[in-house]
PDB file of C-alpha atoms in Angstrom:
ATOM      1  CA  UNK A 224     -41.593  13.337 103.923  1.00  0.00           C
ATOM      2  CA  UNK A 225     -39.484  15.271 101.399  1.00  0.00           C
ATOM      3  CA  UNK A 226     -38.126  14.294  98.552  1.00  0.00           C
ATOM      4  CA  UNK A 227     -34.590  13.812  99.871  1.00  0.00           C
ATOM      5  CA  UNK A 228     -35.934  12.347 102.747  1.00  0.00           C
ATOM      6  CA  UNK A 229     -37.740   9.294 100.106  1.00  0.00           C
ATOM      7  CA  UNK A 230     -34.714   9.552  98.123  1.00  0.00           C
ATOM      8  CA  UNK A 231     -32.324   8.521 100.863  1.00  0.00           C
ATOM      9  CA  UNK A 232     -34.508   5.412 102.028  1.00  0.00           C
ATOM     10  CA  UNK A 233     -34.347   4.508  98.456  1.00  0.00           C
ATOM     11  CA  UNK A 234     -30.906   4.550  98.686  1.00  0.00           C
ATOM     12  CA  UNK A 235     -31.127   2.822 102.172  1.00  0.00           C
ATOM     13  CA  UNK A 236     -33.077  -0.254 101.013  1.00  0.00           C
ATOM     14  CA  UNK A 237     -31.345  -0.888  97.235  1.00  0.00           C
ATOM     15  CA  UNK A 238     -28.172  -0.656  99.848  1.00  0.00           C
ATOM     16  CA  UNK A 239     -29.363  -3.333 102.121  1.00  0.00           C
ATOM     17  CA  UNK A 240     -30.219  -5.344  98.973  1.00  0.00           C
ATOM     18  CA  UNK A 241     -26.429  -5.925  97.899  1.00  0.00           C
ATOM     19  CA  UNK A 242     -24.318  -8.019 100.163  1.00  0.00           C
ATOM     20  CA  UNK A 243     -21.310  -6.240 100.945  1.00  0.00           C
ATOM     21  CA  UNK A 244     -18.424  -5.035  98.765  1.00  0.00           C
ATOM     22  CA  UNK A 245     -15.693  -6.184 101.146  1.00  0.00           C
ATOM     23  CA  UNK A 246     -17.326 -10.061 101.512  1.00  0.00           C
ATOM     24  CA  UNK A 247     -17.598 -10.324  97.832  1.00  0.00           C
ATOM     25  CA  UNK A 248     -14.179  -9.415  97.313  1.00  0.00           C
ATOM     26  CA  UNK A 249     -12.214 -11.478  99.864  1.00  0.00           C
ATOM     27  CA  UNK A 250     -14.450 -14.739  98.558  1.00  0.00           C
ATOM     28  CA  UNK A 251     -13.531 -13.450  94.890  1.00  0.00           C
ATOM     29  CA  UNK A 252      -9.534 -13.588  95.754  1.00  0.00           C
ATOM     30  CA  UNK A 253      -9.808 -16.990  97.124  1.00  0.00           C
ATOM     31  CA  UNK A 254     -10.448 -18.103  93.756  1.00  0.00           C
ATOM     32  CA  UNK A 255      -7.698 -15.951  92.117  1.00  0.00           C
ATOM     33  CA  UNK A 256      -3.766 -15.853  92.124  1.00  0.00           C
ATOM     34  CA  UNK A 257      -2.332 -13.601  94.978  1.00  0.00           C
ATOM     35  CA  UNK A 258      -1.233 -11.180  92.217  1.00  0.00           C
ATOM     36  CA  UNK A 259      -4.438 -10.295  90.962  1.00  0.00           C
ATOM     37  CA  UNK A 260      -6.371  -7.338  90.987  1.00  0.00           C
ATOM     38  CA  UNK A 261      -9.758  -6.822  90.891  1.00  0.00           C
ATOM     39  CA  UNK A 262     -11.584  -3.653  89.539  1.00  0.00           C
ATOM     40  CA  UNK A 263     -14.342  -2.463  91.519  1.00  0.00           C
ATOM     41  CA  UNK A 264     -16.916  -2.784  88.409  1.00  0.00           C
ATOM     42  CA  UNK A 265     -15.834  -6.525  88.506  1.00  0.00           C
ATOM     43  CA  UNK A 266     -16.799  -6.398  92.536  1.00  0.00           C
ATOM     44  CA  UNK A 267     -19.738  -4.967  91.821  1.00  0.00           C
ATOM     45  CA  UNK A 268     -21.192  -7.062  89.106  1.00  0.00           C
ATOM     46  CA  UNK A 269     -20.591  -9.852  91.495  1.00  0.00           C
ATOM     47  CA  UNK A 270     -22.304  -8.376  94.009  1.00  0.00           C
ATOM     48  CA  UNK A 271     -25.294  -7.517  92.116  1.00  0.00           C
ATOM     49  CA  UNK A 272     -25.478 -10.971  90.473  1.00  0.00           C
ATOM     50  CA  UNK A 273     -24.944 -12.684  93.462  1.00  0.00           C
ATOM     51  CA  UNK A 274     -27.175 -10.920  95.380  1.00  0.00           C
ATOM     52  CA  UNK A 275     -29.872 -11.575  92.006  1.00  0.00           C
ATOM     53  CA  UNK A 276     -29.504 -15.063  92.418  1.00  0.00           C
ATOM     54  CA  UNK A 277     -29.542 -15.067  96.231  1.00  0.00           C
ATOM     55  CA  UNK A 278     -32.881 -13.129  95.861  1.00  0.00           C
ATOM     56  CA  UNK A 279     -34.076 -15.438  93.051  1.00  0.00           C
ATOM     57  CA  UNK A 280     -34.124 -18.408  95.229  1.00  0.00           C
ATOM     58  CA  UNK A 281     -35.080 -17.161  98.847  1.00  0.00           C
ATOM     59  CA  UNK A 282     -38.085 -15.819  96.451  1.00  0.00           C
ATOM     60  CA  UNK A 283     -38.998 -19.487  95.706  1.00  0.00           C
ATOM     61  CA  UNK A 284     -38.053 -20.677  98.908  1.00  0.00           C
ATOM     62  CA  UNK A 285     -40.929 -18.123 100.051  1.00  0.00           C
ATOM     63  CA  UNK A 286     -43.704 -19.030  98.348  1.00  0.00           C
ATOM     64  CA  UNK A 287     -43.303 -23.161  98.862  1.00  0.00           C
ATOM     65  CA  UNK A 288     -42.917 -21.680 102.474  1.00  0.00           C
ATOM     66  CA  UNK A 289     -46.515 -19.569 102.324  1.00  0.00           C
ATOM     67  CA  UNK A 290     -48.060 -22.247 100.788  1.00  0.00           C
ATOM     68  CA  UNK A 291     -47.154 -24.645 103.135  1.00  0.00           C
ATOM     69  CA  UNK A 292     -48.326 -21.784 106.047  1.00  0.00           C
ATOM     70  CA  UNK A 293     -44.867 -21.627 107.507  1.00  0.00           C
ATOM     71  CA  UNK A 294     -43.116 -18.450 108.127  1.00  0.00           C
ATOM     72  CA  UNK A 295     -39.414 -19.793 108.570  1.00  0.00           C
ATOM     73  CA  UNK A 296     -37.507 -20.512 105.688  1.00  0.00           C
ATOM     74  CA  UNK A 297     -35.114 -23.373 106.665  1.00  0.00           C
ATOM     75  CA  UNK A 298     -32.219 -24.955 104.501  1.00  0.00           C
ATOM     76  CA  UNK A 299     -34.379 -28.108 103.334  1.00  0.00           C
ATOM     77  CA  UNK A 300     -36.541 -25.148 101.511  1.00  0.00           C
ATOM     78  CA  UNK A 301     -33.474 -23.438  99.966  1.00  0.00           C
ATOM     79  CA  UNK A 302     -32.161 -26.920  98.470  1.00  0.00           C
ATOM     80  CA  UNK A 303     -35.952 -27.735  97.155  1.00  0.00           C
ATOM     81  CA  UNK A 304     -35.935 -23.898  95.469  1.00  0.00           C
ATOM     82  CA  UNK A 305     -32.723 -24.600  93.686  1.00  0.00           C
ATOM     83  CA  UNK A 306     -33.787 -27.833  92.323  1.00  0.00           C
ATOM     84  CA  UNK A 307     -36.867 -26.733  91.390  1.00  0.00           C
ATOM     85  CA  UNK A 308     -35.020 -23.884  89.741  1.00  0.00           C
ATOM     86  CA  UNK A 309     -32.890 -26.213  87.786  1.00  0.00           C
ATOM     87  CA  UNK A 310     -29.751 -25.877  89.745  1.00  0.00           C
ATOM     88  CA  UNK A 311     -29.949 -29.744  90.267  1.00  0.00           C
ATOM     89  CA  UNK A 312     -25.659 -30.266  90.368  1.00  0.00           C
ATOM     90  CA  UNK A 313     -25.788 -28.113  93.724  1.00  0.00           C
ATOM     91  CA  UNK A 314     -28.899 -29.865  95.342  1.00  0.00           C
ATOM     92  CA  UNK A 315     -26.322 -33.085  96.608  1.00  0.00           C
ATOM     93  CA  UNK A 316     -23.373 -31.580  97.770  1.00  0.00           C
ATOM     94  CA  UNK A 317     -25.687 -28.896  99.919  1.00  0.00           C
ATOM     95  CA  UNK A 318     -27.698 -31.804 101.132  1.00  0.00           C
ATOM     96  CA  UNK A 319     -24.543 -33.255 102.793  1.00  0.00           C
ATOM     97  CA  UNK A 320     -22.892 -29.546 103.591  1.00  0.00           C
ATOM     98  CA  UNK A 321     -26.552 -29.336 105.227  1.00  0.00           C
ATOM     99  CA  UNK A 322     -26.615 -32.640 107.313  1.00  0.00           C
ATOM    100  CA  UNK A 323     -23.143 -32.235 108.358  1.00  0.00           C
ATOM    101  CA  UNK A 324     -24.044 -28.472 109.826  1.00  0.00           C
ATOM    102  CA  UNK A 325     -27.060 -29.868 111.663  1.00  0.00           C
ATOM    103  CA  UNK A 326     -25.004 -32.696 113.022  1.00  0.00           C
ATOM    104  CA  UNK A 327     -22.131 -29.971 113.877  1.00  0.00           C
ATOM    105  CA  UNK A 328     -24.939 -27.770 115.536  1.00  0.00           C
ATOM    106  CA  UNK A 329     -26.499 -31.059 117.682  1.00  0.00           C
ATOM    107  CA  UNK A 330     -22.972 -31.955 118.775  1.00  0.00           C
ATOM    108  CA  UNK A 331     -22.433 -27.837 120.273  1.00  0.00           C
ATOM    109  CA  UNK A 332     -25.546 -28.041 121.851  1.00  0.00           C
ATOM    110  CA  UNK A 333     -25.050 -31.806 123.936  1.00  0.00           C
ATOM    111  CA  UNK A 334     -21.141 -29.840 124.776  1.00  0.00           C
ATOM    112  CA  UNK A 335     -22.746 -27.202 126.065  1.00  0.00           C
ATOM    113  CA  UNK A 336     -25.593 -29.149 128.327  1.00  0.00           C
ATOM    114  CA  UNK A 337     -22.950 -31.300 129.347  1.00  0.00           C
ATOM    115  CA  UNK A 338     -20.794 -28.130 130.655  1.00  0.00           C
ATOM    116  CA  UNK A 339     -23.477 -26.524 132.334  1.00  0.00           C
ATOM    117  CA  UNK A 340     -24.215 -29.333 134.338  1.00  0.00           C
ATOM    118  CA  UNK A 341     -20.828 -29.567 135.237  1.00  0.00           C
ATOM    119  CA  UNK A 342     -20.431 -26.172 137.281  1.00  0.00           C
ATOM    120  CA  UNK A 343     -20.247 -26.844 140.771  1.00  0.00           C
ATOM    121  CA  UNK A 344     -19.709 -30.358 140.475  1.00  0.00           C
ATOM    122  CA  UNK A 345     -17.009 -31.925 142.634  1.00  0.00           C
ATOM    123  CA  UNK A 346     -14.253 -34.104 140.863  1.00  0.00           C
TER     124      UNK A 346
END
């Protein structure tokens, strides 16, 4: 492989690190007046931090999940990383965001049993 070959997966992978630009700046208006502006250094030390922390606790997440001999990372693992991590304030409010999702996710899948065993039948 040649050298620009190694450079560009370098490139490639520090890339796929970040989560992207445009994402970090449409949730970084939501929090800011309609008139601001935002300077791309500003975007991008979000998206580096953000993508830090993100990293930071999927790490943790990981290794509770490898010593446990599980290779799925679910959201009960993310909430145990971040308390263990000392980001106790979040752990309640992700525990409900979490139950309400899995309750959201039961309630699509019973709709869509329930519609597929309605094709074909007569009213």
């Amino acid at each position: 492989m040649s050298g620009k070959e190694e450079h560009d997966n370098d490139e490639i992978r520090e890339q796929d690190r970040f989560l992207p630009t445009a994402n970090i700046s449409r949730i970084m208006k939501v929090s800011l007046p309609s008139t601001a502006k935002i300077a791309k250094d500003g975007k991008e030390t979000v998206q580096e931090c953000v993508s830090e922390f993100i990293s930071f606790i999927t790490s943790e997440a990981s290794d509770k999940c490898q010593q446990e001999k599980r290779k799925t990372i679910n959201g009960d693992d993310i909430i145990w990383a971040m308390s263990t991590l000392g980001f106790d304030q979040y752990v309640e409010p992700l525990k409900l965001y979490l139950q309400k999702y899995r309750e959201s996710v039961k309630v699509e899948k019973n709709d869509k049993k329930d519609n597929v065993g309605s094709f074909g039948a007569s009213s």
